[in-house]
Amino acid sequence: MKTRMFPALLAAVFAAVSLMACINGSDDDEDSESMSYRVKGSSTGSSSSVTGSSGTGSDGGIGSGSGPTPRTVTTVFVGMNVGTSVTFSMGCDQTGRGRDCDKEMPAHSVTLTRNFSICDHEVTQAEYTAVMGVNPSKYTGDETLPVEKVSWYDALVYCNRRSMTEGLTPCYTISGSTDPADWGPVPASSSAAWNGVACDFDANGYRLPTEAEWEYAARAGNTATDSMVWSGTTVESLLGDYTWYSGNSTSNGSRTTHPVKSKQPNAKGLYDMSGNVEEWCWDRYDSNYYSICNLAGDVENPVGASSGSGHIVRGGSIQRGVNLCSVSFRTSYVPEKHIAVVGFRVCRTAE
């Protein structure tokens, strides 16, 4: 018999059978550092398109070709309409996916009842700078590169500030306020107040996707376990047609990020879900959470563990091999961490 557990009930089950592990990041901590700055009180907002310039050749890579080629990135939000509900198998049952395979198992049944739209590309450096007034990225030279070295805390600020700029209802509340100007400096270390953030999933503003929403989008709506190994293809030799990963991201002798939307999208029109930069999600992480979900039967609109120091990161990156770029790959970092291959994309609950 299929049962559905709402997040509050799941949290109660979780608290009864599991202790949270302290997450201090993964073994891919190179180029990570703590950064702190005060959120400005005003913003120039963000436009619907971004124009950048890079030496981009026929393969879309930086540094190839004969000279700078301006390119415009248009923001498209792809609707993930689940109707009344949609149930899919989340996670992975296959072994041999690399060192983090255990984090992806067991596959378990998840039901989404909330329609949402998700941006077709990772937040670019131009989009981030327009809202935040700063570009923290390691890899620069083209404003259409994905922003990285962004903490989970930074992403919360970006989402609410962009929502306010565009006249939308902010999703995140910290210490009773949805205005990041009231939150104080972005923490350089773990903050109890910021960790207590609440998300209004009914608000129409920008937010991070839950990892269930992220995986459903990466699978392009495919509902069967391992029906889509990578976002866009099940054929390993074709991964390079869809994203930037360790096997094709080298330029001038070193790995680098590449302009968004320079590879093929998945069947839903979403780019780089399996590479370029890894992406923050809303959920907290616990090593037992998937097992608890599996025991529960069918979990409705999961939002992650009820407590914990780490937050989920999804997708591959220019530093990851093929085994760590799958649609089910997941790892976690503490929310104050800035890593040169970690960015994010935004979504919105459908009205």
mmCIF file of C-alpha atoms in Angstrom:
data_model
loop_
_atom_site.group_PDB
_atom_site.id
_atom_site.type_symbol
_atom_site.label_atom_id
_atom_site.label_comp_id
_atom_site.label_asym_id
_atom_site.label_seq_id
_atom_site.Cartn_x
_atom_site.Cartn_y
_atom_site.Cartn_z
ATOM 1 C CA MET A 1 0.000 0.000 0.000
ATOM 2 C CA LYS A 2 1.368 3.390 -0.952
ATOM 3 C CA THR A 3 1.520 5.979 1.811
ATOM 4 C CA ARG A 4 2.289 9.646 1.569
ATOM 5 C CA MET A 5 4.155 11.506 4.275
ATOM 6 C CA PHE A 6 4.114 15.282 4.510
ATOM 7 C CA PRO A 7 7.412 16.976 5.492
ATOM 8 C CA ALA A 8 6.388 17.532 9.139
ATOM 9 C CA LEU A 9 5.496 13.876 9.644
ATOM 10 C CA LEU A 10 8.630 12.748 7.840
ATOM 11 C CA ALA A 11 10.686 15.005 10.089
ATOM 12 C CA ALA A 12 9.183 13.331 13.154
ATOM 13 C CA VAL A 13 10.080 9.892 11.819
ATOM 14 C CA PHE A 14 13.523 11.121 10.917
ATOM 15 C CA ALA A 15 14.166 12.552 14.379
ATOM 16 C CA ALA A 16 13.161 9.273 15.992
ATOM 17 C CA VAL A 17 15.556 7.080 14.050
ATOM 18 C CA SER A 18 18.534 9.189 13.039
ATOM 19 C CA LEU A 19 21.188 11.512 14.379
ATOM 20 C CA MET A 20 22.506 14.174 12.083
ATOM 21 C CA ALA A 21 26.082 13.905 10.901
ATOM 22 C CA CYS A 22 28.188 17.030 10.952
ATOM 23 C CA ILE A 23 29.042 17.879 7.354
ATOM 24 C CA ASN A 24 32.318 19.711 6.839
ATOM 25 C CA GLY A 25 32.325 19.594 3.056
ATOM 26 C CA SER A 26 33.555 16.907 0.701
ATOM 27 C CA ASP A 27 36.957 15.917 -0.557
ATOM 28 C CA ASP A 28 36.643 18.486 -3.377
ATOM 29 C CA ASP A 29 37.450 21.490 -1.170
ATOM 30 C CA GLU A 30 40.165 23.026 -3.310
ATOM 31 C CA ASP A 31 39.645 26.693 -4.121
ATOM 32 C CA SER A 32 37.249 27.066 -1.195
ATOM 33 C CA GLU A 33 37.352 29.937 1.245
ATOM 34 C CA SER A 34 35.144 31.912 3.590
ATOM 35 C CA MET A 35 33.883 35.281 2.391
ATOM 36 C CA SER A 36 31.797 37.892 4.188
ATOM 37 C CA TYR A 37 30.278 41.142 3.001
ATOM 38 C CA ARG A 38 27.325 43.326 3.845
ATOM 39 C CA VAL A 39 24.284 43.172 1.631
ATOM 40 C CA LYS A 40 23.698 46.519 -0.040
ATOM 41 C CA GLY A 41 20.416 48.276 0.509
ATOM 42 C CA SER A 42 19.651 48.779 -3.170
ATOM 43 C CA SER A 43 19.994 46.818 -6.361
ATOM 44 C CA THR A 44 20.070 47.495 -10.058
ATOM 45 C CA GLY A 45 18.026 44.365 -10.674
ATOM 46 C CA SER A 46 18.590 41.845 -13.433
ATOM 47 C CA SER A 47 17.652 41.781 -17.067
ATOM 48 C CA SER A 48 16.042 39.022 -19.089
ATOM 49 C CA SER A 49 19.122 38.658 -21.245
ATOM 50 C CA VAL A 50 22.870 38.772 -20.690
ATOM 51 C CA THR A 51 25.469 39.702 -23.278
ATOM 52 C CA GLY A 52 29.025 38.477 -22.883
ATOM 53 C CA SER A 53 32.172 38.268 -24.964
ATOM 54 C CA SER A 54 34.675 35.451 -25.189
ATOM 55 C CA GLY A 55 36.954 33.722 -27.605
ATOM 56 C CA THR A 56 34.401 31.019 -28.337
ATOM 57 C CA GLY A 57 35.012 28.499 -31.060
ATOM 58 C CA SER A 58 32.719 25.993 -32.672
ATOM 59 C CA ASP A 59 32.695 23.799 -29.567
ATOM 60 C CA GLY A 60 31.621 26.653 -27.320
ATOM 61 C CA GLY A 61 34.874 26.579 -25.347
ATOM 62 C CA ILE A 62 36.639 29.663 -24.029
ATOM 63 C CA GLY A 63 39.956 30.410 -25.619
ATOM 64 C CA SER A 64 39.254 28.768 -28.963
ATOM 65 C CA GLY A 65 38.394 30.558 -32.166
ATOM 66 C CA SER A 66 40.005 33.641 -33.685
ATOM 67 C CA GLY A 67 38.568 36.377 -31.489
ATOM 68 C CA PRO A 68 35.830 37.564 -29.150
ATOM 69 C CA THR A 69 32.322 36.669 -30.198
ATOM 70 C CA PRO A 70 29.523 38.465 -28.364
ATOM 71 C CA ARG A 71 26.723 36.182 -27.283
ATOM 72 C CA THR A 72 23.402 36.882 -25.619
ATOM 73 C CA VAL A 73 21.851 34.599 -23.027
ATOM 74 C CA THR A 74 18.096 34.883 -22.715
ATOM 75 C CA THR A 75 16.526 33.727 -19.469
ATOM 76 C CA VAL A 76 13.825 31.115 -19.957
ATOM 77 C CA PHE A 77 11.870 29.520 -17.125
ATOM 78 C CA VAL A 78 10.823 26.007 -18.052
ATOM 79 C CA GLY A 79 7.493 24.907 -16.627
ATOM 80 C CA MET A 80 7.500 21.599 -14.767
ATOM 81 C CA ASN A 81 3.782 20.962 -14.700
ATOM 82 C CA VAL A 82 3.012 17.959 -12.515
ATOM 83 C CA GLY A 83 -0.759 18.321 -12.855
ATOM 84 C CA THR A 84 -2.500 17.034 -9.755
ATOM 85 C CA SER A 85 0.616 15.039 -8.878
ATOM 86 C CA VAL A 86 3.459 13.074 -10.378
ATOM 87 C CA THR A 87 5.346 10.196 -8.779
ATOM 88 C CA PHE A 88 8.877 9.241 -9.799
ATOM 89 C CA SER A 89 11.722 7.108 -8.554
ATOM 90 C CA MET A 90 14.405 9.322 -7.039
ATOM 91 C CA GLY A 91 17.985 8.226 -6.489
ATOM 92 C CA CYS A 92 19.920 5.286 -7.898
ATOM 93 C CA ASP A 93 19.946 1.511 -7.442
ATOM 94 C CA GLN A 94 23.056 0.883 -9.492
ATOM 95 C CA THR A 95 26.492 0.411 -7.978
ATOM 96 C CA GLY A 96 29.797 1.473 -9.449
ATOM 97 C CA ARG A 97 28.962 5.157 -9.839
ATOM 98 C CA GLY A 98 32.081 6.283 -7.975
ATOM 99 C CA ARG A 99 32.927 7.159 -4.400
ATOM 100 C CA ASP A 100 29.625 8.900 -3.586
ATOM 101 C CA CYS A 101 27.335 6.192 -4.937
ATOM 102 C CA ASP A 102 26.156 5.338 -1.420
ATOM 103 C CA LYS A 103 24.675 8.816 -1.063
ATOM 104 C CA GLU A 104 22.364 8.131 -4.018
ATOM 105 C CA MET A 105 20.821 4.932 -2.673
ATOM 106 C CA PRO A 106 18.325 3.537 -2.188
ATOM 107 C CA ALA A 107 16.048 4.693 -4.957
ATOM 108 C CA HIS A 108 12.708 5.635 -3.444
ATOM 109 C CA SER A 109 9.284 6.867 -4.483
ATOM 110 C CA VAL A 110 8.659 10.626 -4.422
ATOM 111 C CA THR A 111 5.467 12.476 -5.302
ATOM 112 C CA LEU A 112 5.434 16.129 -6.355
ATOM 113 C CA THR A 113 2.143 18.030 -6.147
ATOM 114 C CA ARG A 114 3.460 21.551 -6.664
ATOM 115 C CA ASN A 115 3.862 22.930 -10.179
ATOM 116 C CA PHE A 116 7.048 24.939 -10.588
ATOM 117 C CA SER A 117 9.199 26.550 -13.219
ATOM 118 C CA ILE A 118 12.976 26.349 -13.231
ATOM 119 C CA CYS A 119 15.526 28.519 -15.001
ATOM 120 C CA ASP A 120 16.994 26.915 -18.088
ATOM 121 C CA HIS A 121 20.520 27.912 -17.058
ATOM 122 C CA GLU A 122 22.710 28.390 -14.031
ATOM 123 C CA VAL A 123 22.789 31.939 -12.653
ATOM 124 C CA THR A 124 25.366 33.857 -14.657
ATOM 125 C CA GLN A 125 27.976 36.241 -13.343
ATOM 126 C CA ALA A 126 26.138 39.149 -14.957
ATOM 127 C CA GLU A 127 22.838 38.175 -13.351
ATOM 128 C CA TYR A 128 24.454 37.744 -9.949
ATOM 129 C CA THR A 129 26.408 40.989 -10.094
ATOM 130 C CA ALA A 130 23.319 42.957 -11.129
ATOM 131 C CA VAL A 131 21.560 41.876 -7.931
ATOM 132 C CA MET A 132 24.422 41.565 -5.445
ATOM 133 C CA GLY A 133 26.899 44.172 -6.687
ATOM 134 C CA VAL A 134 29.819 41.728 -6.495
ATOM 135 C CA ASN A 135 31.207 38.831 -8.528
ATOM 136 C CA PRO A 136 32.895 36.256 -6.266
ATOM 137 C CA SER A 137 33.814 33.863 -9.102
ATOM 138 C CA LYS A 138 37.235 32.341 -9.669
ATOM 139 C CA TYR A 139 36.690 31.839 -13.387
ATOM 140 C CA THR A 140 36.018 35.179 -15.090
ATOM 141 C CA GLY A 141 36.395 36.851 -18.479
ATOM 142 C CA ASP A 142 32.832 36.440 -19.756
ATOM 143 C CA GLU A 143 29.691 37.626 -18.015
ATOM 144 C CA THR A 144 27.782 34.608 -19.335
ATOM 145 C CA LEU A 145 29.923 32.221 -17.317
ATOM 146 C CA PRO A 146 28.046 30.683 -14.379
ATOM 147 C CA VAL A 147 28.684 32.406 -11.080
ATOM 148 C CA GLU A 148 30.541 30.230 -8.558
ATOM 149 C CA LYS A 149 32.221 30.539 -5.148
ATOM 150 C CA VAL A 150 28.728 31.362 -3.928
ATOM 151 C CA SER A 151 27.638 30.102 -0.520
ATOM 152 C CA TRP A 152 24.186 28.736 0.264
ATOM 153 C CA TYR A 153 23.641 31.835 2.380
ATOM 154 C CA ASP A 154 24.545 34.035 -0.610
ATOM 155 C CA ALA A 155 21.952 32.223 -2.735
ATOM 156 C CA LEU A 156 19.207 33.033 -0.201
ATOM 157 C CA VAL A 157 20.065 36.719 -0.371
ATOM 158 C CA TYR A 158 20.147 36.690 -4.155
ATOM 159 C CA CYS A 159 16.749 35.030 -4.409
ATOM 160 C CA ASN A 160 14.985 37.462 -2.086
ATOM 161 C CA ARG A 161 16.663 40.555 -3.485
ATOM 162 C CA ARG A 162 15.824 39.582 -7.042
ATOM 163 C CA SER A 163 12.244 38.825 -6.019
ATOM 164 C CA MET A 164 11.886 42.248 -4.384
ATOM 165 C CA THR A 165 13.424 44.000 -7.391
ATOM 166 C CA GLU A 166 10.912 42.352 -9.720
ATOM 167 C CA GLY A 167 7.899 42.950 -7.482
ATOM 168 C CA LEU A 168 7.509 39.302 -6.463
ATOM 169 C CA THR A 169 6.834 37.891 -2.997
ATOM 170 C CA PRO A 170 10.113 36.759 -1.401
ATOM 171 C CA CYS A 171 10.268 33.132 -0.317
ATOM 172 C CA TYR A 172 12.789 33.293 2.513
ATOM 173 C CA THR A 173 12.305 34.680 6.029
ATOM 174 C CA ILE A 174 15.152 35.119 8.513
ATOM 175 C CA SER A 175 14.537 36.524 11.987
ATOM 176 C CA GLY A 176 11.031 37.560 10.998
ATOM 177 C CA SER A 177 12.002 39.525 7.870
ATOM 178 C CA THR A 178 11.997 38.794 4.158
ATOM 179 C CA ASP A 179 14.253 41.794 3.433
ATOM 180 C CA PRO A 180 17.937 40.771 3.274
ATOM 181 C CA ALA A 181 18.880 44.292 4.342
ATOM 182 C CA ASP A 182 17.565 43.318 7.795
ATOM 183 C CA TRP A 183 19.541 40.081 7.953
ATOM 184 C CA GLY A 184 22.954 41.668 8.499
ATOM 185 C CA PRO A 185 26.221 40.580 6.888
ATOM 186 C CA VAL A 186 26.294 37.290 5.037
ATOM 187 C CA PRO A 187 27.859 34.937 7.608
ATOM 188 C CA ALA A 188 31.401 33.688 7.127
ATOM 189 C CA SER A 189 30.707 30.805 9.512
ATOM 190 C CA SER A 190 27.662 28.831 10.543
ATOM 191 C CA SER A 191 24.855 31.070 11.821
ATOM 192 C CA ALA A 192 21.969 29.835 13.979
ATOM 193 C CA ALA A 193 19.754 32.674 12.757
ATOM 194 C CA TRP A 194 20.473 32.022 9.081
ATOM 195 C CA ASN A 195 20.187 28.256 9.566
ATOM 196 C CA GLY A 196 16.699 28.876 10.926
ATOM 197 C CA VAL A 197 15.524 30.352 7.618
ATOM 198 C CA ALA A 198 11.955 29.476 6.623
ATOM 199 C CA CYS A 199 10.838 29.020 3.030
ATOM 200 C CA ASP A 200 7.347 29.921 1.842
ATOM 201 C CA PHE A 201 6.864 27.490 -1.005
ATOM 202 C CA ASP A 202 3.564 29.175 -1.906
ATOM 203 C CA ALA A 203 5.251 32.533 -2.576
ATOM 204 C CA ASN A 204 5.844 33.458 -6.218
ATOM 205 C CA GLY A 205 9.405 34.714 -5.762
ATOM 206 C CA TYR A 206 12.707 33.100 -6.656
ATOM 207 C CA ARG A 207 14.073 30.243 -4.590
ATOM 208 C CA LEU A 208 16.404 27.284 -4.719
ATOM 209 C CA PRO A 209 14.778 24.087 -5.964
ATOM 210 C CA THR A 210 14.350 21.213 -3.564
ATOM 211 C CA GLU A 211 16.531 18.304 -4.570
ATOM 212 C CA ALA A 212 13.431 16.355 -5.597
ATOM 213 C CA GLU A 213 12.389 19.212 -7.901
ATOM 214 C CA TRP A 214 15.959 19.443 -9.198
ATOM 215 C CA GLU A 215 16.200 15.726 -9.989
ATOM 216 C CA TYR A 216 12.772 15.620 -11.629
ATOM 217 C CA ALA A 217 13.830 18.526 -13.857
ATOM 218 C CA ALA A 218 17.222 16.958 -14.607
ATOM 219 C CA ARG A 219 15.451 13.750 -15.633
ATOM 220 C CA ALA A 220 13.245 15.862 -17.919
ATOM 221 C CA GLY A 221 10.183 14.314 -16.342
ATOM 222 C CA ASN A 222 11.283 10.699 -16.763
ATOM 223 C CA THR A 223 9.910 8.793 -13.794
ATOM 224 C CA ALA A 224 11.676 5.406 -13.820
ATOM 225 C CA THR A 225 14.859 4.674 -11.880
ATOM 226 C CA ASP A 226 17.907 5.185 -14.115
ATOM 227 C CA SER A 227 15.727 6.031 -17.107
ATOM 228 C CA MET A 228 18.099 8.964 -17.609
ATOM 229 C CA VAL A 229 21.696 8.474 -16.425
ATOM 230 C CA TRP A 230 22.883 11.957 -17.312
ATOM 231 C CA SER A 231 20.697 14.962 -18.029
ATOM 232 C CA GLY A 232 20.018 14.616 -21.738
ATOM 233 C CA THR A 233 21.442 11.193 -22.462
ATOM 234 C CA THR A 234 21.989 7.642 -21.257
ATOM 235 C CA VAL A 235 25.032 7.217 -23.515
ATOM 236 C CA GLU A 236 28.344 8.030 -21.848
ATOM 237 C CA SER A 237 30.079 8.955 -25.093
ATOM 238 C CA LEU A 238 27.440 11.647 -25.691
ATOM 239 C CA LEU A 239 27.815 13.384 -22.320
ATOM 240 C CA GLY A 240 30.168 15.956 -23.831
ATOM 241 C CA ASP A 241 27.385 17.074 -26.169
ATOM 242 C CA TYR A 242 25.272 18.085 -23.194
ATOM 243 C CA THR A 243 27.606 19.561 -20.624
ATOM 244 C CA TRP A 244 31.073 20.516 -19.447
ATOM 245 C CA TYR A 245 32.790 17.955 -17.207
ATOM 246 C CA SER A 246 36.349 16.850 -16.451
ATOM 247 C CA GLY A 247 36.652 15.147 -19.830
ATOM 248 C CA ASN A 248 36.093 18.252 -21.974
ATOM 249 C CA SER A 249 36.458 21.375 -19.823
ATOM 250 C CA THR A 250 40.174 22.034 -20.264
ATOM 251 C CA SER A 251 41.185 25.271 -21.970
ATOM 252 C CA ASN A 252 44.773 26.496 -22.298
ATOM 253 C CA GLY A 253 45.999 23.670 -20.101
ATOM 254 C CA SER A 254 43.601 23.992 -17.168
ATOM 255 C CA ARG A 255 39.984 23.256 -16.420
ATOM 256 C CA THR A 256 37.602 26.187 -16.528
ATOM 257 C CA THR A 257 33.903 26.888 -16.527
ATOM 258 C CA HIS A 258 32.237 27.731 -19.818
ATOM 259 C CA PRO A 259 29.414 30.061 -20.893
ATOM 260 C CA VAL A 260 25.964 28.813 -19.982
ATOM 261 C CA LYS A 261 23.757 27.381 -22.721
ATOM 262 C CA SER A 262 26.741 26.499 -24.912
ATOM 263 C CA LYS A 263 25.882 22.783 -25.020
ATOM 264 C CA GLN A 264 22.690 20.911 -25.895
ATOM 265 C CA PRO A 265 19.790 21.024 -23.403
ATOM 266 C CA ASN A 266 17.897 18.061 -22.045
ATOM 267 C CA ALA A 267 14.467 17.171 -23.396
ATOM 268 C CA LYS A 268 12.836 19.889 -21.276
ATOM 269 C CA GLY A 269 15.195 22.588 -22.537
ATOM 270 C CA LEU A 270 17.419 22.762 -19.427
ATOM 271 C CA TYR A 271 21.155 23.285 -19.836
ATOM 272 C CA ASP A 272 24.146 22.019 -17.820
ATOM 273 C CA MET A 273 22.187 19.944 -15.335
ATOM 274 C CA SER A 274 25.043 17.418 -15.359
ATOM 275 C CA GLY A 275 28.015 19.764 -15.367
ATOM 276 C CA ASN A 276 29.716 23.154 -15.655
ATOM 277 C CA VAL A 277 29.121 24.006 -11.969
ATOM 278 C CA GLU A 278 27.417 22.072 -9.208
ATOM 279 C CA GLU A 279 24.213 23.609 -7.860
ATOM 280 C CA TRP A 280 22.918 24.344 -4.370
ATOM 281 C CA CYS A 281 19.504 22.971 -3.443
ATOM 282 C CA TRP A 282 17.267 23.868 -0.505
ATOM 283 C CA ASP A 283 17.493 20.570 1.412
ATOM 284 C CA ARG A 284 19.603 19.742 4.420
ATOM 285 C CA TYR A 285 21.625 16.526 4.161
ATOM 286 C CA ASP A 286 21.721 13.398 6.287
ATOM 287 C CA SER A 287 23.249 10.072 5.313
ATOM 288 C CA ASN A 288 20.163 8.168 6.517
ATOM 289 C CA TYR A 289 17.530 10.343 4.880
ATOM 290 C CA TYR A 290 17.072 8.320 1.680
ATOM 291 C CA SER A 291 16.740 5.091 3.659
ATOM 292 C CA ILE A 292 14.084 6.683 5.860
ATOM 293 C CA CYS A 293 12.214 7.934 2.788
ATOM 294 C CA ASN A 294 12.375 4.466 1.288
ATOM 295 C CA LEU A 295 10.932 2.908 4.433
ATOM 296 C CA ALA A 296 8.155 5.500 4.443
ATOM 297 C CA GLY A 297 6.855 4.295 1.087
ATOM 298 C CA ASP A 298 5.939 7.367 -0.946
ATOM 299 C CA VAL A 299 7.107 10.779 0.265
ATOM 300 C CA GLU A 300 5.182 13.845 -0.854
ATOM 301 C CA ASN A 301 7.064 17.077 -1.638
ATOM 302 C CA PRO A 302 10.163 16.207 0.412
ATOM 303 C CA VAL A 303 12.253 19.137 1.635
ATOM 304 C CA GLY A 304 15.177 17.300 3.212
ATOM 305 C CA ALA A 305 16.272 16.434 6.719
ATOM 306 C CA SER A 306 14.779 18.425 9.593
ATOM 307 C CA SER A 307 18.170 19.559 10.875
ATOM 308 C CA GLY A 308 21.831 19.341 10.025
ATOM 309 C CA SER A 309 24.869 21.413 9.128
ATOM 310 C CA GLY A 310 25.145 20.557 5.432
ATOM 311 C CA HIS A 311 23.009 21.395 2.405
ATOM 312 C CA ILE A 312 22.570 19.349 -0.752
ATOM 313 C CA VAL A 313 24.520 20.142 -3.924
ATOM 314 C CA ARG A 314 23.404 18.553 -7.212
ATOM 315 C CA GLY A 315 24.772 18.140 -10.721
ATOM 316 C CA GLY A 316 28.294 17.557 -11.973
ATOM 317 C CA SER A 317 30.996 20.111 -12.686
ATOM 318 C CA ILE A 318 34.153 20.733 -14.672
ATOM 319 C CA GLN A 319 36.033 18.844 -11.948
ATOM 320 C CA ARG A 320 33.824 15.749 -11.959
ATOM 321 C CA GLY A 321 34.199 12.597 -14.029
ATOM 322 C CA VAL A 322 31.332 10.873 -15.808
ATOM 323 C CA ASN A 323 30.385 8.783 -12.772
ATOM 324 C CA LEU A 324 29.810 11.910 -10.701
ATOM 325 C CA CYS A 325 27.731 13.840 -13.223
ATOM 326 C CA SER A 326 24.616 11.684 -13.168
ATOM 327 C CA VAL A 327 21.117 13.005 -12.477
ATOM 328 C CA SER A 328 21.144 11.173 -9.134
ATOM 329 C CA PHE A 329 24.585 12.347 -7.968
ATOM 330 C CA ARG A 330 24.458 14.307 -4.721
ATOM 331 C CA THR A 331 26.871 15.638 -2.168
ATOM 332 C CA SER A 332 26.746 18.351 0.491
ATOM 333 C CA TYR A 333 28.616 21.331 1.888
ATOM 334 C CA VAL A 334 28.153 23.575 4.888
ATOM 335 C CA PRO A 335 26.104 26.666 3.942
ATOM 336 C CA GLU A 336 28.865 29.216 4.497
ATOM 337 C CA LYS A 337 31.266 27.467 2.114
ATOM 338 C CA HIS A 338 32.483 29.082 -1.121
ATOM 339 C CA ILE A 339 33.796 26.632 -3.734
ATOM 340 C CA ALA A 340 35.014 27.482 -7.221
ATOM 341 C CA VAL A 341 32.790 24.901 -8.902
ATOM 342 C CA VAL A 342 29.571 25.484 -6.935
ATOM 343 C CA GLY A 343 26.857 27.862 -8.114
ATOM 344 C CA PHE A 344 23.076 27.573 -8.362
ATOM 345 C CA ARG A 345 19.986 27.996 -10.504
ATOM 346 C CA VAL A 346 16.678 29.428 -9.387
ATOM 347 C CA CYS A 347 13.105 28.246 -9.644
ATOM 348 C CA ARG A 348 9.634 29.592 -8.831
ATOM 349 C CA THR A 349 6.441 27.979 -7.640
ATOM 350 C CA ALA A 350 3.894 28.218 -10.438
ATOM 351 C CA GLU A 351 0.968 30.535 -9.798
#
